[in-house]
Amino acid sequence: ALDVHEDDTGYTLTTDLPGVKPENIHVRQDGDYLLIEAEIPEHEVKHESERALIKERRSGHYSRRVRLPQNIDFDKTDASYENGVLTLTLPKTEKALPRTIEIRSKN
C-alpha cells in the first residue's frame, strides 16, 4: 500500500514495510520516477516440528515505481523510517511554490 499527499510546499509519500531493516530499503530517482525497493524477510519457523497452516504475511522483494510531477526538488528530499513505515518528504521546487502578486495602486 502506498499513500501520496500534496500540500502547497510538496508531497508526502508513505508506505508500510514492516519487519524490514532500514539498510534493506533503497529509494532512488530515475527520471520522472521514484523507485522504492526493499527485501522483506521471510518469517522464521521457531521449531523444526512447526509447520505453517496459514501464511498471509508478505515476504520477498518489494518494488514500487511511482511517476511524480517534475516540480520536485530532489536535492531537498528527506526519507525516514519508523515503526515499519517509510515516509518520504518531497519538496516542490521554488518555481512551483504558490506566489502572491502584489497589487500596486496607480494613485
PDB file of C-alpha atoms in Angstrom, residues 8-10 70-74 76 91-100:
ATOM      1  CA  ASP A   8       1.440  23.882  -1.101  1.00  0.00           C
ATOM      2  CA  THR A   9       5.080  23.071  -0.301  1.00  0.00           C
ATOM      3  CA  GLY A  10       5.437  19.477  -1.533  1.00  0.00           C
ATOM      4  CA  GLN A  70       8.527  17.361 -12.496  1.00  0.00           C
ATOM      5  CA  ASN A  71       8.321  20.114  -9.896  1.00  0.00           C
ATOM      6  CA  ILE A  72      10.133  18.187  -7.128  1.00  0.00           C
ATOM      7  CA  ASP A  73      13.416  19.394  -5.649  1.00  0.00           C
ATOM      8  CA  PHE A  74      15.165  16.034  -5.241  1.00  0.00           C
ATOM      9  CA  LYS A  76      15.998  18.523  -0.575  1.00  0.00           C
ATOM     10  CA  PRO A  91       9.505  19.390  -1.509  1.00  0.00           C
ATOM     11  CA  LYS A  92       8.389  21.335  -4.558  1.00  0.00           C
ATOM     12  CA  THR A  93      10.884  23.474  -6.453  1.00  0.00           C
ATOM     13  CA  GLU A  94      10.886  27.217  -5.787  1.00  0.00           C
ATOM     14  CA  LYS A  95       9.264  27.768  -9.207  1.00  0.00           C
ATOM     15  CA  ALA A  96       6.332  25.530  -8.274  1.00  0.00           C
ATOM     16  CA  LEU A  97       5.533  27.198  -4.934  1.00  0.00           C
ATOM     17  CA  PRO A  98       2.456  29.436  -4.760  1.00  0.00           C
ATOM     18  CA  ARG A  99       3.216  33.136  -5.011  1.00  0.00           C
ATOM     19  CA  THR A 100       1.341  36.242  -4.065  1.00  0.00           C
TER      20      THR A 100
END
